[in-house]
mmCIF file of C-alpha atoms and ligand atoms in Angstrom:
data_model
loop_
_atom_site.group_PDB
_atom_site.id
_atom_site.type_symbol
_atom_site.label_atom_id
_atom_site.label_comp_id
_atom_site.label_asym_id
_atom_site.label_seq_id
_atom_site.Cartn_x
_atom_site.Cartn_y
_atom_site.Cartn_z
ATOM 1 C CA UNK G 1 418.541 155.046 142.736
ATOM 2 C CA UNK G 2 414.803 155.495 142.967
ATOM 3 C CA UNK G 3 412.360 154.827 140.146
ATOM 4 C CA UNK G 4 409.235 155.632 142.114
ATOM 5 C CA UNK G 5 406.313 157.303 140.403
ATOM 6 C CA UNK G 6 404.807 160.450 141.926
ATOM 7 C CA UNK G 7 401.306 161.268 140.668
ATOM 8 C CA UNK G 8 399.924 164.697 141.620
ATOM 9 C CA UNK G 9 396.122 164.708 141.662
ATOM 10 C CA UNK G 10 395.188 168.370 141.760
ATOM 11 C CA UNK G 11 391.467 167.544 141.953
ATOM 12 C CA UNK G 12 389.482 170.816 141.902
ATOM 13 C CA UNK G 13 391.848 172.579 144.303
ATOM 14 C CA UNK G 14 393.511 174.974 141.854
ATOM 15 C CA UNK G 15 392.247 177.602 139.434
ATOM 16 C CA UNK G 16 393.501 177.595 135.866
ATOM 17 C CA UNK G 17 396.015 180.346 136.686
ATOM 18 C CA UNK G 18 397.275 178.572 139.796
ATOM 19 C CA UNK G 19 397.671 175.346 137.820
ATOM 20 C CA UNK G 20 399.780 177.038 135.152
ATOM 21 C CA UNK G 21 401.880 178.812 137.784
ATOM 22 C CA UNK G 22 402.564 175.595 139.706
ATOM 23 C CA UNK G 23 403.393 173.673 136.523
ATOM 24 C CA UNK G 24 405.851 176.424 135.544
ATOM 25 C CA UNK G 25 407.586 176.325 138.925
ATOM 26 C CA UNK G 26 407.862 172.551 138.720
ATOM 27 C CA UNK G 27 409.178 172.685 135.173
ATOM 28 C CA UNK G 28 412.049 174.918 136.292
ATOM 29 C CA UNK G 29 413.041 172.254 138.822
ATOM 30 C CA UNK G 30 412.296 169.224 136.654
ATOM 31 C CA UNK G 31 415.951 168.436 135.912
ATOM 32 C CA UNK G 32 416.535 167.795 139.599
ATOM 33 C CA UNK G 33 413.917 165.055 139.646
ATOM 34 C CA UNK G 34 415.171 162.812 136.893
ATOM 35 C CA UNK G 35 415.104 159.640 138.982
ATOM 36 C CA UNK G 36 411.464 159.723 139.953
ATOM 37 C CA UNK G 37 408.790 160.248 137.379
ATOM 38 C CA UNK G 38 406.306 163.049 138.038
ATOM 39 C CA UNK G 39 402.802 162.946 136.560
ATOM 40 C CA UNK G 40 400.553 166.018 136.899
ATOM 41 C CA UNK G 41 396.763 165.532 136.830
ATOM 42 C CA UNK G 42 395.250 169.024 136.537
ATOM 43 C CA UNK G 43 391.566 169.754 135.975
ATOM 44 C CA UNK G 44 390.282 169.269 132.427
ATOM 45 C CA UNK G 45 390.159 173.032 131.944
ATOM 46 C CA UNK G 46 393.843 173.360 132.850
ATOM 47 C CA UNK G 47 395.083 170.351 130.859
ATOM 48 C CA UNK G 48 395.844 172.160 127.636
ATOM 49 C CA UNK G 49 397.840 174.978 129.238
ATOM 50 C CA UNK G 50 399.706 172.648 131.583
ATOM 51 C CA UNK G 51 400.443 170.423 128.564
ATOM 52 C CA UNK G 52 402.169 173.393 126.895
ATOM 53 C CA UNK G 53 404.289 174.018 129.994
ATOM 54 C CA UNK G 54 405.521 170.426 130.330
ATOM 55 C CA UNK G 55 406.000 169.659 126.634
ATOM 56 C CA UNK G 56 409.479 168.335 125.959
ATOM 57 C CA UNK G 57 410.488 167.921 129.618
ATOM 58 C CA UNK G 58 410.401 164.921 131.926
ATOM 59 C CA UNK G 59 407.078 165.799 133.607
ATOM 60 C CA UNK G 60 404.175 163.710 132.279
ATOM 61 C CA UNK G 61 400.463 164.467 132.103
ATOM 62 C CA UNK G 62 397.510 162.601 133.521
ATOM 63 C CA UNK G 63 393.728 163.128 133.472
ATOM 64 C CA UNK G 64 391.532 162.840 136.556
ATOM 65 C CA UNK G 65 388.745 160.990 134.753
ATOM 66 C CA UNK G 66 387.475 160.168 131.263
ATOM 67 C CA UNK G 67 384.336 159.414 129.295
ATOM 68 C CA UNK G 68 384.654 155.943 127.765
ATOM 69 C CA UNK G 69 382.346 156.623 124.800
ATOM 70 C CA UNK G 70 384.277 157.752 121.735
ATOM 71 C CA UNK G 71 382.142 160.751 120.738
ATOM 72 C CA UNK G 72 378.527 161.873 120.812
ATOM 73 C CA UNK G 73 375.734 163.258 122.933
ATOM 74 C CA UNK G 74 377.395 163.122 126.372
ATOM 75 C CA UNK G 75 376.896 166.594 127.802
ATOM 76 C CA UNK G 76 379.695 167.678 130.083
ATOM 77 C CA UNK G 77 382.026 164.774 129.342
ATOM 78 C CA UNK G 78 385.613 164.754 128.029
ATOM 79 C CA UNK G 79 386.721 162.048 125.622
ATOM 80 C CA UNK G 80 389.889 160.068 125.063
ATOM 81 C CA UNK G 81 390.690 161.533 121.634
ATOM 82 C CA UNK G 82 391.109 164.970 123.132
ATOM 83 C CA UNK G 83 393.223 163.654 125.992
ATOM 84 C CA UNK G 84 395.503 161.898 123.531
ATOM 85 C CA UNK G 85 395.860 165.043 121.443
ATOM 86 C CA UNK G 86 397.099 166.818 124.570
ATOM 87 C CA UNK G 87 399.698 164.039 125.105
ATOM 88 C CA UNK G 88 398.019 162.760 128.234
ATOM 89 C CA UNK G 89 399.662 159.443 129.153
ATOM 90 C CA UNK G 90 397.840 158.442 132.341
ATOM 91 C CA UNK G 91 394.161 158.459 133.332
ATOM 92 C CA UNK G 92 392.840 158.036 136.883
ATOM 93 C CA UNK G 93 389.868 155.675 136.887
ATOM 94 C CA UNK G 94 387.634 154.847 139.816
ATOM 95 C CA UNK G 95 388.950 157.454 142.222
ATOM 96 C CA UNK G 96 386.930 157.122 145.444
ATOM 97 C CA UNK G 97 385.570 160.658 145.039
ATOM 98 C CA UNK G 98 384.174 159.651 141.628
ATOM 99 C CA UNK G 99 382.731 156.482 143.117
ATOM 100 C CA UNK G 100 381.179 158.323 146.062
ATOM 101 C CA UNK G 101 380.001 161.697 144.733
ATOM 102 C CA UNK G 102 379.275 160.651 141.155
ATOM 103 C CA UNK G 103 378.029 157.140 141.858
ATOM 104 C CA UNK G 104 380.537 155.395 139.622
ATOM 105 C CA UNK G 105 380.115 151.649 139.766
ATOM 106 C CA UNK G 106 382.765 148.977 139.222
ATOM 107 C CA UNK G 107 381.213 148.381 135.799
ATOM 108 C CA UNK G 108 381.674 152.036 134.822
ATOM 109 C CA UNK G 109 385.214 151.994 136.170
ATOM 110 C CA UNK G 110 385.942 148.899 134.085
ATOM 111 C CA UNK G 111 384.557 150.594 130.933
ATOM 112 C CA UNK G 112 386.770 153.631 131.530
ATOM 113 C CA UNK G 113 389.795 151.450 132.140
ATOM 114 C CA UNK G 114 389.305 149.406 128.971
ATOM 115 C CA UNK G 115 388.609 152.494 126.847
ATOM 116 C CA UNK G 116 391.801 154.112 128.187
ATOM 117 C CA UNK G 117 393.837 151.050 127.268
ATOM 118 C CA UNK G 118 392.253 150.937 123.807
ATOM 119 C CA UNK G 119 393.359 154.558 123.333
ATOM 120 C CA UNK G 120 396.951 153.628 124.169
ATOM 121 C CA UNK G 121 397.012 155.512 127.461
ATOM 122 C CA UNK G 122 397.726 154.020 130.882
ATOM 123 C CA UNK G 123 394.868 153.766 133.393
ATOM 124 C CA UNK G 124 395.567 154.123 137.107
ATOM 125 C CA UNK G 125 392.908 151.962 138.737
ATOM 126 C CA UNK G 126 392.086 153.450 142.143
ATOM 127 C CA UNK G 127 390.905 151.072 144.848
ATOM 128 C CA UNK G 128 390.403 151.430 148.574
ATOM 129 C CA UNK G 129 388.168 150.378 151.424
ATOM 130 C CA UNK G 130 385.970 152.622 153.589
ATOM 131 C CA UNK G 131 386.560 152.768 157.344
ATOM 132 C CA UNK G 132 383.704 150.397 158.186
ATOM 133 C CA UNK G 133 385.547 147.709 156.220
ATOM 134 C CA UNK G 134 389.007 148.462 157.643
ATOM 135 C CA UNK G 135 387.535 148.367 161.153
ATOM 136 C CA UNK G 136 386.636 144.733 160.597
ATOM 137 C CA UNK G 137 390.240 143.734 159.930
ATOM 138 C CA UNK G 138 392.590 142.842 157.112
ATOM 139 C CA UNK G 139 390.700 139.775 155.882
ATOM 140 C CA UNK G 140 387.712 141.964 155.053
ATOM 141 C CA UNK G 141 389.996 144.585 153.510
ATOM 142 C CA UNK G 142 391.538 141.949 151.241
ATOM 143 C CA UNK G 143 388.203 140.675 150.020
ATOM 144 C CA UNK G 144 386.925 144.245 149.401
ATOM 145 C CA UNK G 145 390.042 145.281 147.484
ATOM 146 C CA UNK G 146 390.239 141.929 145.686
ATOM 147 C CA UNK G 147 386.684 142.408 144.380
ATOM 148 C CA UNK G 148 387.395 145.978 143.204
ATOM 149 C CA UNK G 149 390.474 144.810 141.326
ATOM 150 C CA UNK G 150 388.751 141.786 139.828
ATOM 151 C CA UNK G 151 385.797 143.865 138.597
ATOM 152 C CA UNK G 152 387.971 146.778 137.492
ATOM 153 C CA UNK G 153 390.171 144.546 135.328
ATOM 154 C CA UNK G 154 387.402 142.332 133.919
ATOM 155 C CA UNK G 155 387.904 141.532 130.235
ATOM 156 C CA UNK G 156 391.404 143.048 130.014
ATOM 157 C CA UNK G 157 393.916 140.901 128.113
ATOM 158 C CA UNK G 158 397.167 139.802 129.727
ATOM 159 C CA UNK G 159 399.071 141.920 127.248
ATOM 160 C CA UNK G 160 397.087 145.059 128.101
ATOM 161 C CA UNK G 161 397.234 144.486 131.848
ATOM 162 C CA UNK G 162 400.954 145.293 131.689
ATOM 163 C CA UNK G 163 400.009 148.931 131.009
ATOM 164 C CA UNK G 164 397.702 149.231 134.025
ATOM 165 C CA UNK G 165 398.774 150.814 137.311
ATOM 166 C CA UNK G 166 396.907 150.401 140.582
ATOM 167 C CA UNK G 167 396.587 153.017 143.337
ATOM 168 C CA UNK G 168 395.675 151.782 146.794
ATOM 169 C CA UNK G 169 393.936 154.639 148.604
ATOM 170 C CA UNK G 170 392.073 153.748 151.786
ATOM 171 C CA UNK G 171 388.985 155.965 151.554
ATOM 172 C CA UNK G 172 389.248 157.051 155.188
ATOM 173 C CA UNK G 173 392.826 158.238 154.636
ATOM 174 C CA UNK G 174 392.029 160.501 151.677
ATOM 175 C CA UNK G 175 392.054 164.166 152.615
ATOM 176 C CA UNK G 176 391.692 163.300 156.302
ATOM 177 C CA UNK G 177 395.227 164.018 157.484
ATOM 178 C CA UNK G 178 395.242 160.434 158.780
ATOM 179 C CA UNK G 179 397.462 158.404 156.443
ATOM 180 C CA UNK G 180 397.593 154.637 156.705
ATOM 181 C CA UNK G 181 400.623 153.219 158.500
ATOM 182 C CA UNK G 182 403.316 152.143 156.039
ATOM 183 C CA UNK G 183 403.213 148.607 157.498
ATOM 184 C CA UNK G 184 399.444 148.184 157.022
ATOM 185 C CA UNK G 185 399.599 149.770 153.564
ATOM 186 C CA UNK G 186 402.457 147.429 152.726
ATOM 187 C CA UNK G 187 400.329 144.414 153.709
ATOM 188 C CA UNK G 188 397.596 145.526 151.336
ATOM 189 C CA UNK G 189 400.151 146.220 148.601
ATOM 190 C CA UNK G 190 401.549 142.732 149.025
ATOM 191 C CA UNK G 191 398.048 141.343 148.639
ATOM 192 C CA UNK G 192 397.367 143.492 145.545
ATOM 193 C CA UNK G 193 400.634 142.356 143.936
ATOM 194 C CA UNK G 194 399.682 138.747 144.706
ATOM 195 C CA UNK G 195 396.292 138.958 142.920
ATOM 196 C CA UNK G 196 397.547 140.819 139.858
ATOM 197 C CA UNK G 197 398.294 138.475 136.965
ATOM 198 C CA UNK G 198 401.422 140.407 135.970
ATOM 199 C CA UNK G 199 404.100 140.948 138.580
ATOM 200 C CA UNK G 200 405.566 144.132 137.124
ATOM 201 C CA UNK G 201 402.416 146.252 137.641
ATOM 202 C CA UNK G 202 403.173 149.346 139.729
ATOM 203 C CA UNK G 203 401.040 149.791 142.828
ATOM 204 C CA UNK G 204 400.951 153.307 144.300
ATOM 205 C CA UNK G 205 399.848 154.395 147.767
ATOM 206 C CA UNK G 206 397.580 157.405 148.287
ATOM 207 C CA UNK G 207 395.828 159.071 151.226
ATOM 208 C CA UNK G 208 397.164 162.040 153.228
ATOM 209 C CA UNK G 209 400.726 161.735 151.961
ATOM 210 C CA UNK G 210 402.848 164.762 152.828
ATOM 211 C CA UNK G 211 406.503 165.780 153.036
ATOM 212 C CA UNK G 212 406.800 164.302 156.558
ATOM 213 C CA UNK G 213 405.418 160.810 155.931
ATOM 214 C CA UNK G 214 406.334 160.306 152.253
ATOM 215 C CA UNK G 215 409.775 158.856 152.994
ATOM 216 C CA UNK G 216 408.356 155.963 154.998
ATOM 217 C CA UNK G 217 406.025 154.997 152.162
ATOM 218 C CA UNK G 218 408.657 155.462 149.486
ATOM 219 C CA UNK G 219 411.149 153.289 151.361
ATOM 220 C CA UNK G 220 408.665 150.406 151.556
ATOM 221 C CA UNK G 221 409.727 148.002 148.768
ATOM 222 C CA UNK G 222 406.266 146.956 147.525
ATOM 223 C CA UNK G 223 405.020 150.563 147.362
ATOM 224 C CA UNK G 224 406.013 151.647 143.861
ATOM 225 C CA UNK G 225 405.017 155.291 144.104
ATOM 226 C CA UNK G 226 402.521 157.786 145.481
ATOM 227 C CA UNK G 227 399.222 159.329 144.432
ATOM 228 C CA UNK G 228 399.055 162.676 146.198
ATOM 229 C CA UNK G 229 396.171 165.114 146.459
ATOM 230 C CA UNK G 230 396.340 168.178 148.668
ATOM 231 C CA UNK G 231 400.108 168.190 149.317
ATOM 232 C CA UNK G 232 400.782 168.093 145.580
ATOM 233 C CA UNK G 233 399.068 171.466 145.120
ATOM 234 C CA UNK G 234 401.661 173.315 147.211
ATOM 235 C CA UNK G 235 404.995 173.833 145.459
ATOM 236 C CA UNK G 236 407.204 173.536 148.560
ATOM 237 C CA UNK G 237 405.420 170.370 149.709
ATOM 238 C CA UNK G 238 405.643 168.669 146.331
ATOM 239 C CA UNK G 239 409.266 169.711 145.863
ATOM 240 C CA UNK G 240 410.125 168.249 149.276
ATOM 241 C CA UNK G 241 408.363 164.988 148.356
ATOM 242 C CA UNK G 242 410.213 164.841 145.019
ATOM 243 C CA UNK G 243 413.507 165.499 146.800
ATOM 244 C CA UNK G 244 412.782 162.636 149.178
ATOM 245 C CA UNK G 245 411.979 160.330 146.244
ATOM 246 C CA UNK G 246 415.182 161.418 144.533
ATOM 247 C CA UNK G 247 417.393 160.774 147.563
ATOM 248 C CA UNK G 248 416.080 157.386 148.687
HETATM 249 P P1 PGA O 1 395.071 163.431 149.614
HETATM 250 O O1 PGA O 1 394.334 162.820 148.322
HETATM 251 O O2 PGA O 1 396.557 163.302 149.365
HETATM 252 O O3 PGA O 1 394.614 164.837 149.678
HETATM 253 O O4 PGA O 1 394.641 162.600 150.784
HETATM 254 C C1 PGA O 1 394.817 161.683 147.676
HETATM 255 C C2 PGA O 1 393.930 161.309 146.525
HETATM 256 O O5 PGA O 1 392.711 161.415 146.653
HETATM 257 O O6 PGA O 1 394.404 160.944 145.435
#
């Protein structure tokens, strides 16, 4: 029986209406996916409506980002209190698109992660190396990822670390149609598990996962689940991935 976590990161791919429609379709099928946990991360605008659709069923909610400050003059930001009110349980922090397009630093990622923990939600710390690092080999990849994890988790107590999840997403694999190989990803996952102070932390793989390659990742023992972008926005794709997770 599989207990793998499937996190759907809808990014800015879907309109509000499309988000509601996809959540509704998934909710109809949610009883079939009892063995793997599904987390939907819609846009902030869609969170409230998607929250209504999934209330009381096994599908959980996640946010794509958060503002760590509690309240105040932060134009354009969305705070943790509102996420909690909407029953959001997971928050993506440090996604590579946030790091690249919005210049998020490790320090900012760490602030978001700690604020999420303080608000009793579970951060998913996203890490991953760019191609120019991967090209130089696995030793460089380890030191790059090790530094991101170390800085991302700075100041987090051992007790709180148990509620953190990590997503390994090689930057060059995201949205490129060129997923990592399960064996290379597994090597990085093994390394990530080895540097984490708590052995039970779930480490997800992300980067061009689709219905064809998901089984290989899901069958790899140290890959505890998937963080999926584009394929998770298409009902048939996501249903096929959930079916694969269910029938491992
Ligand atoms: P992708 O995105 O599945 O479209 O590559 C993954 C992610 O960025 O979380």
